[in-house]
C-alpha positions as a printed NumPy array, in Angstrom:
array([[ 19.238,   3.795,   8.77 ],
       [ 15.861,   2.579,   9.988],
       [ 13.486,   4.51 ,  12.18 ],
       [ 10.868,   2.768,  14.326],
       [  7.846,   1.691,  12.381],
       [  5.551,   4.558,  11.419],
       [  2.643,   5.367,   9.136],
       [  1.781,   8.105,   6.685],
       [ -1.824,   9.231,   6.635],
       [ -1.508,  11.766,   3.833],
       [ -3.978,  14.543,   3.277],
       [ -4.105,  16.329,  -0.049],
       [ -5.427,  19.86 ,   0.121],
       [ -8.107,  21.153,  -2.184],
       [ -6.861,  22.061,  -5.667],
       [ -5.62 ,  25.645,  -5.917],
       [ -2.559,  27.458,  -7.125],
       [ -1.179,  27.558,  -3.582],
       [ -2.156,  24.099,  -2.374],
       [  0.434,  21.684,  -1.046],
       [  0.566,  17.966,  -0.405],
       [  1.056,  17.523,   3.335],
       [  1.953,  14.395,   5.254],
       [  1.64 ,  13.4  ,   8.871],
       [  4.196,  10.904,  10.117],
       [  3.076,   8.928,  13.15 ],
       [  5.705,   7.048,  15.1  ],
       [  5.192,   5.328,  18.432],
       [  8.538,   6.567,  19.801],
       [  8.8  ,  10.011,  18.186],
       [  5.113,  10.859,  18.21 ],
       [  3.449,  12.927,  15.479],
       [  5.296,  15.152,  13.038],
       [  3.984,  17.031,  10.012],
       [  5.836,  17.938,   6.864],
       [  5.182,  18.516,   3.182],
       [  6.388,  17.136,  -0.11 ],
       [  6.863,  20.634,  -1.514],
       [ 10.419,  19.757,  -2.589],
       [  8.854,  17.733,  -5.424],
       [  7.494,  20.995,  -6.921],
       [  4.141,  19.461,  -7.819],
       [  0.837,  18.598,  -6.148],
       [  1.102,  14.887,  -5.551],
       [ -0.461,  11.993,  -3.722],
       [  1.267,   8.947,  -2.267],
       [  0.537,   5.78 ,  -4.205],
       [  2.976,   3.287,  -2.658],
       [  5.831,   2.988,  -0.141],
       [  8.782,   0.621,   0.15 ],
       [ 12.034,   0.662,   2.122],
       [ 12.085,   4.407,   2.689],
       [ 10.947,   5.477,  -0.784],
       [  7.558,   6.83 ,  -1.826],
       [  5.94 ,   6.512,  -5.231],
       [  3.947,   9.656,  -5.999],
       [  1.528,  10.528,  -8.761],
       [  0.872,  14.054,  -9.953],
       [ -2.623,  15.333,  -9.255],
       [ -2.855,  17.883, -12.096],
       [ -0.964,  15.77 , -14.667],
       [ -2.214,  12.208, -15.038],
       [  0.458,   9.752, -16.004],
       [  3.245,  11.679, -14.26 ],
       [  4.982,   9.725, -11.491],
       [  7.806,  10.432,  -9.073],
       [  9.886,   8.41 ,  -6.641],
       [ 11.222,  10.285,  -3.626],
       [ 12.917,   9.8  ,  -0.282],
       [ 11.26 ,  12.157,   2.239],
       [ 14.151,  11.733,   4.675],
       [ 16.793,  13.041,   2.236],
       [ 14.268,  15.166,   0.266],
       [ 15.576,  13.906,  -3.05 ],
       [ 13.213,  12.887,  -5.833],
       [ 13.204,  11.572,  -9.364],
       [ 10.688,  12.319, -12.109],
       [ 10.073,   9.058, -13.932],
       [ 10.22 ,   9.15 , -17.722],
       [  6.892,   9.004, -19.466],
       [  6.038,   5.716, -21.094],
       [  5.737,   5.703, -24.88 ],
       [  2.893,   3.206, -24.674],
       [ -0.422,   4.913, -25.329],
       [ -2.552,   2.216, -23.609],
       [ -1.146,   3.396, -20.292],
       [ -3.667,   6.25 , -20.526],
       [ -6.617,   3.945, -21.155],
       [ -6.769,   2.08 , -17.89 ],
       [-10.197,   1.458, -16.379],
       [-12.027,   3.273, -14.937],
       [-10.543,   6.779, -14.798],
       [ -7.408,   6.655, -16.89 ],
       [ -5.212,   5.735, -13.928],
       [ -3.619,   2.401, -13.182],
       [ -5.704,   0.131, -10.963],
       [ -2.587,  -1.084,  -9.153],
       [  0.51 ,   0.947,  -8.329],
       [  3.399,  -0.801,  -6.639],
       [  6.929,   0.065,  -5.576],
       [  9.557,  -2.606,  -4.996],
       [ 12.935,  -1.521,  -3.559],
       [ 15.822,  -3.971,  -3.338],
       [ 18.168,  -2.689,  -0.619],
       [ 20.886,  -5.216,  -1.456],
       [ 21.041,  -4.339,  -5.152],
       [ 20.208,  -0.657,  -4.582],
       [ 17.571,  -0.667,  -7.314],
       [ 13.814,  -0.267,  -7.464],
       [ 10.854,  -0.945,  -9.728],
       [  7.59 ,   0.941, -10.119],
       [  4.629,  -1.076, -11.366],
       [  1.485,   0.303, -13.004],
       [ -1.154,  -2.276, -13.861],
       [ -4.787,  -2.219, -14.862],
       [ -7.468,  -3.482, -17.207],
       [ -7.483,  -2.089, -20.715],
       [-10.679,  -0.474, -21.928],
       [-11.241,   0.389, -25.559],
       [-13.146,   3.611, -26.141],
       [-16.88 ,   3.082, -25.659],
       [-16.494,  -0.49 , -24.435],
       [-16.496,  -2.256, -21.106],
       [-13.143,  -3.205, -19.566],
       [-11.592,  -6.311, -21.039],
       [ -9.788,  -9.126, -19.246],
       [ -6.607,  -7.783, -20.805],
       [ -4.393,  -6.786, -17.899],
       [ -1.671,  -4.365, -18.942],
       [  1.406,  -4.044, -16.775],
       [  4.138,  -1.416, -17.047],
       [  7.327,  -1.869, -15.015],
       [  9.89 ,   0.892, -14.514],
       [ 13.474,  -0.266, -13.924],
       [ 15.665,   2.236, -12.046],
       [ 18.885,   0.67 , -13.37 ],
       [ 17.835,   1.029, -17.013],
       [ 15.756,   4.193, -16.441],
       [ 13.035,   2.902, -18.727],
       [  9.713,   1.093, -18.77 ],
       [  8.877,  -2.382, -20.014],
       [  5.416,  -3.682, -20.819],
       [  3.739,  -7.067, -20.734],
       [  0.131,  -8.188, -21.063],
       [ -1.785, -10.994, -19.363],
       [ -5.382, -12.061, -18.741],
       [ -6.844, -11.506, -15.267],
       [-10.295, -11.582, -13.669],
       [ -9.537, -10.173, -10.224],
       [-10.953,  -6.958,  -8.822],
       [ -9.552,  -4.761,  -6.06 ],
       [-11.02 ,  -2.463,  -3.426],
       [ -9.426,   0.865,  -2.551],
       [ -7.724,  -0.629,   0.499],
       [ -6.492,  -3.594,  -1.581],
       [ -4.751,  -1.133,  -3.891],
       [ -3.167,   0.81 ,  -1.021],
       [ -1.858,  -2.211,   0.855],
       [  0.762,  -3.559,  -1.523],
       [  3.612,  -5.533,   0.059],
       [  7.057,  -6.135,  -1.473],
       [  8.588,  -9.389,  -0.234],
       [ 10.794, -12.069,  -1.855],
       [ 11.206, -10.037,  -5.017],
       [  7.466,  -9.797,  -5.626],
       [  4.657,  -7.296,  -5.172],
       [  1.552,  -8.646,  -3.432],
       [ -2.026,  -7.355,  -3.569],
       [ -5.081,  -8.811,  -1.832],
       [ -7.977,  -9.386,  -4.221],
       [-11.54 ,  -8.254,  -3.611],
       [-12.693, -11.838,  -3.1  ],
       [-10.328, -12.136,  -0.09 ],
       [ -9.55 , -15.688,  -1.158],
       [ -6.068, -15.019,  -2.495],
       [ -3.307, -12.552,  -3.258],
       [ -2.216, -11.568,  -6.746],
       [  1.588, -11.577,  -6.908],
       [  3.909, -10.111,  -9.521],
       [  7.399, -11.629,  -9.636],
       [  9.578,  -8.708, -10.748],
       [ 12.401, -10.963, -11.929],
       [ 10.234, -12.903, -14.389],
       [  7.257, -10.566, -15.048],
       [  4.903, -13.419, -14.174],
       [  1.661, -13.057, -12.204],
       [  0.643, -15.819,  -9.818],
       [ -1.683, -16.321,  -6.866],
       [ -1.111, -17.161,  -3.203],
       [ -3.975, -18.603,  -1.181],
       [ -4.936, -17.133,   2.182],
       [ -5.385, -19.3  ,   5.305],
       [ -8.359, -21.639,   4.88 ],
       [ -9.839, -20.364,   8.135],
       [-10.302, -16.873,   6.691],
       [-13.561, -15.946,   5.069],
       [-14.637, -12.559,   3.778],
       [-18.206, -11.382,   4.096],
       [-20.489,  -8.724,   5.49 ],
       [-19.116,  -9.022,   9.026],
       [-15.567, -10.01 ,   8.156],
       [-12.819,  -7.896,   6.573],
       [ -9.282,  -8.899,   5.604],
       [ -6.197,  -6.711,   5.123],
       [ -2.732,  -7.412,   3.761],
       [  0.286,  -6.126,   5.681],
       [  3.905,  -6.958,   6.408],
       [  5.182,  -8.28 ,   9.724],
       [  8.939,  -7.894,  10.07 ],
       [  9.773,  -9.061,   6.565],
       [  6.992, -11.622,   6.227],
       [  3.572, -11.54 ,   4.626],
       [  0.74 , -11.032,   7.086],
       [ -3.023, -10.768,   6.89 ],
       [ -5.276,  -9.294,   9.527],
       [ -8.896, -10.359,   9.751],
       [-11.405,  -8.199,  11.599],
       [-14.738,  -9.77 ,  12.42 ],
       [-17.345,  -9.071,  15.109],
       [-15.25 ,  -8.099,  18.154],
       [-11.975,  -9.76 ,  17.154],
       [ -8.791,  -8.958,  15.272],
       [ -6.852, -12.041,  14.16 ],
       [ -3.274, -11.73 ,  12.912],
       [ -1.796, -14.324,  10.569],
       [  1.778, -14.54 ,   9.289],
       [  3.219, -16.617,   6.458],
       [  5.761, -18.916,   8.098],
       [  6.985, -20.579,   4.907],
       [  6.763, -18.567,   1.692],
       [  7.609, -21.436,  -0.66 ],
       [  5.104, -23.84 ,   0.902],
       [  2.549, -21.055,   1.516],
       [  2.139, -22.075,   5.142],
       [  0.328, -19.655,   7.469],
       [  0.263, -19.432,  11.257],
       [ -2.057, -17.449,  13.524],
       [  0.158, -15.346,  15.811],
       [ -2.379, -13.27 ,  17.749],
       [ -6.081, -12.912,  18.461],
       [ -7.063,  -9.541,  19.9  ],
       [-10.357,  -8.627,  21.512],
       [-11.86 ,  -5.388,  20.163],
       [-14.525,  -5.049,  22.856],
       [-12.951,  -1.95 ,  24.375],
       [-13.217,  -0.149,  21.006],
       [-16.398,  -1.903,  19.903],
       [-17.98 ,   1.315,  18.63 ],
       [-15.064,   1.896,  16.247],
       [-14.863,  -1.614,  14.804],
       [-17.022,  -1.037,  11.692],
       [-14.781,   1.825,  10.574],
       [-11.323,   0.788,  11.723],
       [ -8.561,  -0.344,   9.383],
       [ -5.105,  -1.803,  10.197],
       [ -2.365,   0.188,   8.457],
       [  0.962,  -1.216,   9.653],
       [  2.453,  -3.453,  12.32 ],
       [  5.557,  -4.976,  13.834],
       [  6.115,  -7.485,  16.641],
       [  5.19 ,  -4.897,  19.273],
       [  2.558,  -2.632,  17.749],
       [ -0.384,  -2.544,  15.357],
       [ -1.404,   0.822,  13.904],
       [ -5.047,   1.273,  12.924],
       [ -6.867,   4.225,  11.402],
       [-10.491,   5.357,  11.586],
       [-12.105,   8.324,   9.891],
       [-10.412,  10.861,  12.165],
       [ -8.128,   8.892,  14.488],
       [ -4.993,   6.785,  14.435],
       [ -4.774,   4.192,  17.206],
       [ -1.897,   1.986,  18.253],
       [ -2.357,  -1.378,  19.912],
       [  0.559,  -2.51 ,  22.088],
       [  0.667,  -6.266,  21.66 ],
       [  2.713,  -7.077,  24.759],
       [  0.726,  -5.006,  27.256],
       [ -2.536,  -5.317,  25.259],
       [ -3.158,  -1.604,  25.724],
       [ -4.83 ,   0.728,  23.21 ],
       [ -3.622,   4.291,  22.727],
       [ -4.766,   7.175,  20.549],
       [ -1.804,   8.562,  18.588],
       [ -3.491,  11.198,  16.449],
       [ -6.877,  12.804,  15.94 ],
       [ -8.139,  15.213,  13.296],
       [ -9.684,  18.171,  15.082],
       [-11.367,  19.893,  12.149],
       [-13.553,  18.526,   9.381],
       [-11.858,  16.154,   6.971],
       [-13.227,  15.298,   3.542],
       [-11.589,  11.877,   3.402],
       [-11.07 ,   9.393,   6.243],
       [ -7.479,   8.964,   7.427],
       [ -7.411,   5.309,   6.409],
       [ -8.248,   6.262,   2.823],
       [ -4.657,   7.258,   2.088],
       [ -2.554,   5.83 ,   4.919],
       [  0.625,   3.878,   4.196],
       [  3.141,   1.943,   6.246],
       [  6.586,   3.529,   6.164],
       [ 10.088,   2.901,   7.496],
       [ 12.721,   5.525,   6.734],
       [ 16.058,   4.67 ,   5.111],
       [ 18.815,   6.493,   3.214],
       [ 17.923,   4.588,   0.001],
       [ 18.65 ,   6.842,  -2.967],
       [ 16.068,   7.239,  -5.722],
       [ 18.8  ,   8.185,  -8.253]])
């Protein structure tokens, strides 16, 4: 059961004994709806989404993760890993990358926690530790590799699961780091040669109807690319959108999700939708009161399903 494409800007309330983790679901057909994740019985934040499931991390208890389906309100507390290095990720004890890969055909999912190891009192090493949770086995596996890539906050949020792999855009904007969940092997996919990342150019990784897509925002333009052939790594530009009518918002606007008809973008206090066929912009949501974090800081693409997390 799929709903129209929506997004989750999630706002976590200030820590207190009565605080809740609230979500706002924004859907072009159904509009805006608000609900909470109080059925999880913990204060949590959304770390990743995939095929109707959310991966959540506990705010008060580092290292505690859940997988839930907000449509059915069922959730699963993941077992704690026995590996102590999982608590020594750089820089704050949390994994740099959190990914969720859900295979609808096999009815299984994986949660990935990855980050650079840092010995006490030392700078982070190139040692890249990866923990993978397997829902079929209900346990974690660990493997170690050497990596040099860094990731911005948006890079970490925008993880895409396609072709059995989790994809993250690197800080250099020159490539994606990909984890093949069937082989536990990291590899890299190059972005279109026409894309460059600099002071006036930003690049974001999204999905477009089951295919990898990158959106480049520069000056007064938004350019949408899609990967036509995954094996050959062939890209095609599918749209070039003028941003002149929202020129004042361009420095602080971030694409969150898209399909063939719409592109959702978030600013500090607004969520906009661009209708690709009519080329019309529309405001979908606006924060009326003061907000400590911008909406784009914790927004995720989401499509509801009846996928079970058990």
